[in-house]
CSV table of C-alpha atoms in Angstrom, one decimal:
chain,number,residue,atom,x,y,z
C,1,MET,CA,45.2,-41.5,22.1
C,2,GLU,CA,42.2,-39.1,21.8
C,3,GLY,CA,42.3,-36.2,19.3
C,4,SER,CA,43.0,-32.9,20.8
C,5,THR,CA,40.1,-30.4,21.3
C,6,SER,CA,42.4,-27.5,22.0
C,7,PRO,CA,42.0,-24.2,20.1
C,8,LYS,CA,45.0,-25.3,18.0
C,9,ALA,CA,43.4,-28.4,16.7
C,10,LEU,CA,42.5,-28.5,13.0
C,11,ARG,CA,38.7,-28.5,12.6
C,12,VAL,CA,37.6,-30.5,9.6
C,13,ALA,CA,34.1,-29.8,8.3
C,14,ALA,CA,33.0,-33.2,7.0
C,15,ILE,CA,30.1,-33.3,4.5
C,16,SER,CA,28.3,-36.4,3.2
C,17,GLY,CA,26.8,-36.1,-0.2
C,18,SER,CA,24.2,-38.8,0.6
C,19,LEU,CA,21.1,-38.1,2.7
C,20,ARG,CA,20.1,-41.8,2.8
C,21,ARG,CA,19.7,-43.5,6.2
C,22,GLY,CA,22.4,-46.1,6.5
C,23,SER,CA,24.6,-44.3,3.9
C,24,ALA,CA,28.1,-45.8,3.5
C,25,ASN,CA,29.5,-42.3,2.8
C,26,THR,CA,28.1,-40.9,6.1
C,27,GLY,CA,29.6,-44.0,7.7
C,28,LEU,CA,33.0,-43.0,6.3
C,29,ILE,CA,32.6,-39.7,8.2
C,30,ARG,CA,31.8,-41.5,11.4
C,31,ALA,CA,34.9,-43.7,10.8
C,32,ALA,CA,37.0,-40.6,10.2
C,33,LYS,CA,35.8,-39.1,13.4
C,34,GLU,CA,36.7,-42.3,15.3
C,35,ILE,CA,40.2,-42.4,13.7
C,36,CYS,CA,41.0,-38.8,14.7
C,37,GLU,CA,39.8,-39.4,18.2
C,38,GLU,CA,41.9,-42.6,18.6
C,39,SER,CA,45.1,-41.9,16.7
C,40,ILE,CA,45.4,-38.4,15.0
C,41,PRO,CA,46.1,-35.8,17.7
C,42,GLY,CA,45.3,-32.2,16.7
C,43,MET,CA,42.5,-33.0,14.3
C,44,VAL,CA,38.7,-32.8,15.0
C,45,ILE,CA,36.0,-34.0,12.7
C,46,ASP,CA,32.8,-31.8,12.6
C,47,HIS,CA,30.1,-33.7,10.7
C,48,VAL,CA,28.0,-31.0,8.9
C,49,ASP,CA,24.6,-32.3,8.1
C,50,ILE,CA,23.2,-30.8,4.8
C,51,SER,CA,19.8,-32.5,4.9
C,52,ASP,CA,18.0,-29.3,6.0
C,53,LEU,CA,19.4,-27.1,3.2
C,54,PRO,CA,16.7,-25.8,0.8
C,55,LEU,CA,17.4,-26.1,-2.9
C,56,LEU,CA,19.4,-23.1,-4.0
C,57,ASN,CA,17.2,-20.2,-4.9
C,58,THR,CA,18.7,-16.7,-4.7
C,59,ASP,CA,15.2,-15.2,-4.1
C,60,MET,CA,15.7,-16.6,-0.6
C,61,GLU,CA,18.5,-14.1,-0.1
C,62,VAL,CA,17.1,-11.0,1.6
C,63,ASP,CA,19.1,-7.9,2.4
C,64,GLY,CA,22.4,-9.9,2.2
C,65,GLY,CA,21.1,-12.6,4.5
C,66,PHE,CA,20.2,-16.3,4.0
C,67,PRO,CA,17.6,-18.7,5.3
C,68,PRO,CA,18.4,-19.9,8.8
C,69,ALA,CA,19.5,-23.4,7.8
C,70,VAL,CA,21.8,-21.8,5.2
C,71,GLU,CA,23.2,-19.3,7.6
C,72,ALA,CA,24.0,-22.1,10.1
C,73,PHE,CA,25.6,-24.2,7.4
C,74,ARG,CA,27.8,-21.3,6.1
C,75,ALA,CA,28.9,-20.5,9.7
C,76,ARG,CA,30.2,-24.0,10.2
C,77,VAL,CA,32.0,-23.9,6.8
C,78,ARG,CA,33.6,-20.6,7.7
C,79,ALA,CA,34.7,-22.0,11.1
C,80,ALA,CA,36.5,-25.0,9.5
C,81,ASP,CA,40.3,-25.2,8.8
C,82,CYS,CA,39.8,-27.8,6.1
C,83,PHE,CA,37.2,-30.0,4.5
C,84,LEU,CA,36.4,-33.7,4.0
C,85,PHE,CA,33.8,-34.6,1.4
C,86,ALA,CA,32.4,-38.2,1.4
C,87,SER,CA,30.1,-38.6,-1.5
C,88,PRO,CA,28.5,-41.2,-3.8
C,89,GLU,CA,28.5,-41.0,-7.5
C,90,TYR,CA,25.2,-40.2,-9.1
C,91,ASN,CA,24.9,-40.7,-12.9
C,92,TYR,CA,28.7,-40.3,-13.4
C,93,SER,CA,28.8,-37.0,-11.4
C,94,ILE,CA,28.3,-35.2,-8.1
C,95,SER,CA,25.3,-36.0,-5.9
C,96,GLY,CA,22.6,-33.4,-6.0
C,97,PRO,CA,22.7,-32.7,-2.2
C,98,LEU,CA,26.5,-32.1,-2.2
C,99,LYS,CA,26.3,-29.8,-5.3
C,100,ASN,CA,23.5,-27.8,-3.6
C,101,ALA,CA,25.7,-27.4,-0.5
C,102,LEU,CA,28.7,-26.4,-2.5
C,103,ASP,CA,26.6,-23.8,-4.3
C,104,TRP,CA,25.1,-22.3,-1.1
C,105,GLY,CA,28.5,-22.0,0.4
C,106,SER,CA,29.8,-20.3,-2.7
C,107,ARG,CA,27.3,-17.4,-2.6
C,108,PRO,CA,29.1,-14.1,-1.9
C,109,PRO,CA,31.1,-14.1,0.2
C,110,ASN,CA,32.5,-17.5,-0.8
C,111,CYS,CA,32.9,-19.6,2.4
C,112,TRP,CA,35.1,-22.3,0.9
C,113,ALA,CA,38.1,-20.3,-0.3
C,114,ASP,CA,41.8,-21.0,0.3
C,115,ARG,CA,41.5,-24.1,2.5
C,116,ALA,CA,42.6,-27.7,2.1
C,117,ALA,CA,40.2,-30.6,1.3
C,118,ALA,CA,40.1,-34.3,0.7
C,119,ILE,CA,37.5,-36.5,-1.0
C,120,VAL,CA,36.5,-40.1,-0.3
C,121,SER,CA,33.8,-42.0,-2.1
C,122,ALA,CA,31.9,-45.2,-1.6
C,123,SER,CA,29.9,-46.0,-4.7
C,124,GLY,CA,29.3,-48.6,-7.4
C,125,GLY,CA,31.7,-50.1,-10.0
C,126,SER,CA,33.9,-47.0,-10.3
C,127,GLY,CA,34.2,-46.4,-6.6
C,128,GLY,CA,33.0,-42.9,-7.2
C,129,SER,CA,36.1,-41.8,-9.2
C,130,ARG,CA,34.2,-39.9,-11.8
C,131,SER,CA,32.2,-37.8,-9.3
C,132,THR,CA,35.4,-37.1,-7.3
C,133,TYR,CA,37.0,-35.5,-10.3
C,134,HIS,CA,33.9,-33.4,-10.9
C,135,ILE,CA,34.1,-32.2,-7.3
C,136,ARG,CA,37.7,-31.2,-7.9
C,137,GLN,CA,36.6,-29.3,-11.0
C,138,VAL,CA,34.0,-27.3,-9.0
C,139,GLY,CA,36.6,-26.7,-6.3
C,140,VAL,CA,38.8,-24.9,-8.8
C,141,PHE,CA,36.3,-22.1,-9.0
C,142,LEU,CA,35.7,-22.2,-5.2
C,143,ASP,CA,39.4,-21.9,-4.6
C,144,ILE,CA,39.5,-25.2,-2.6
C,145,HIS,CA,42.9,-26.9,-2.5
C,146,PHE,CA,42.6,-30.7,-2.7
C,147,ILE,CA,45.2,-33.2,-1.6
C,148,ASN,CA,46.2,-35.3,-4.6
C,149,LYS,CA,47.2,-38.5,-2.8
C,150,PRO,CA,46.1,-40.9,-1.5
C,151,GLU,CA,42.9,-41.3,-3.6
C,152,VAL,CA,40.3,-43.5,-1.8
C,153,PHE,CA,37.7,-45.0,-4.2
C,154,ILE,CA,35.6,-47.7,-2.5
C,155,LYS,CA,33.6,-50.1,-4.6
C,156,ALA,CA,31.0,-50.5,-1.8
C,157,HIS,CA,29.0,-53.4,-3.2
C,158,GLN,CA,31.8,-55.7,-4.2
C,159,PRO,CA,33.1,-58.4,-1.8
C,160,PRO,CA,34.5,-58.6,0.7
C,161,LYS,CA,31.9,-56.8,2.7
C,162,LYS,CA,33.0,-53.3,3.6
C,163,PHE,CA,30.1,-51.8,5.5
C,164,ASP,CA,27.5,-53.2,7.8
C,165,SER,CA,23.7,-52.7,7.4
C,166,ASP,CA,23.9,-49.4,9.1
C,167,GLY,CA,26.6,-48.0,6.9
C,168,ASN,CA,29.4,-48.4,9.4
C,169,LEU,CA,32.8,-49.1,7.9
C,170,ILE,CA,34.0,-52.6,9.0
C,171,ASP,CA,36.9,-53.2,6.5
C,172,PRO,CA,40.3,-52.7,8.3
C,173,GLU,CA,42.2,-52.1,5.1
C,174,ILE,CA,39.9,-49.2,4.1
C,175,LYS,CA,40.2,-47.8,7.7
C,176,GLU,CA,43.9,-47.7,7.2
C,177,GLU,CA,43.5,-46.0,3.8
C,178,LEU,CA,41.2,-43.4,5.4
C,179,LYS,CA,43.7,-42.8,8.1
C,180,GLU,CA,46.5,-42.1,5.6
C,181,MET,CA,44.2,-39.7,3.7
C,182,LEU,CA,43.4,-37.8,7.0
C,183,LEU,CA,47.1,-37.6,7.8
C,184,SER,CA,47.8,-36.2,4.3
C,185,LEU,CA,45.0,-33.7,4.8
C,186,GLN,CA,46.3,-32.6,8.1
C,187,ALA,CA,49.8,-32.1,6.8
C,188,PHE,CA,48.6,-30.1,3.8
C,189,ALA,CA,46.2,-27.9,5.8
C,190,LEU,CA,49.0,-27.1,8.3
C,191,ARG,CA,51.3,-26.2,5.4
C,192,LEU,CA,48.7,-23.9,3.9
C,193,GLN,CA,48.4,-22.2,7.3
C,194,GLY,CA,52.2,-21.8,7.5
C,195,LYS,CA,52.5,-24.2,10.4
C,196,PRO,CA,54.8,-27.2,10.8
C,197,ALA,CA,53.2,-30.6,10.5
C,198,ASN,CA,53.2,-33.0,13.5
C,199,SER,CA,56.7,-34.4,13.3
C,200,GLU,CA,55.4,-37.8,14.2
C,201,HIS,CA,53.4,-38.0,11.0
C,202,ALA,CA,55.5,-35.9,8.7
C,203,THR,CA,56.7,-37.6,5.5
């Protein structure tokens, strides 16, 4: 069953913290999009590319406006009902590109506030757990409301093979974990909006 594209569908702004070609984290966003189209009605993934964002520099803000790439990014963040962050762990913390995107979106007026979010990470030995908790910490100030469960930390380089050479997710168990995370995000986002969750998926 394809995901609904009606005005009532939840629009998820999905952001990869990796700019690398063949990134497993960007592959997780592609997998999330496929899952929504196939089996989660009423949820649409909008992959928001952050590779064109300049490094944060408030000198670029002129008369209350932002550079074109930043304006376009902020517009897509504002249009979202909730967020999905897929990010590797760099040096025990948030990747530079994702932190830059979070900071641009936070410039007044804050574009992130009062919406639900989920985090998934494909990284090294920790599966990205340390960076995930740093993203949550930043989200406190940005007024982002993260789901608590399930947590999906993927040890990308350990067997069995989880991604192909292009970064596409090929592990069926992780696909199921990602689906459960998306269902949890959907239910929480609807609850924040004061709407009933899809009874088929309510828990």
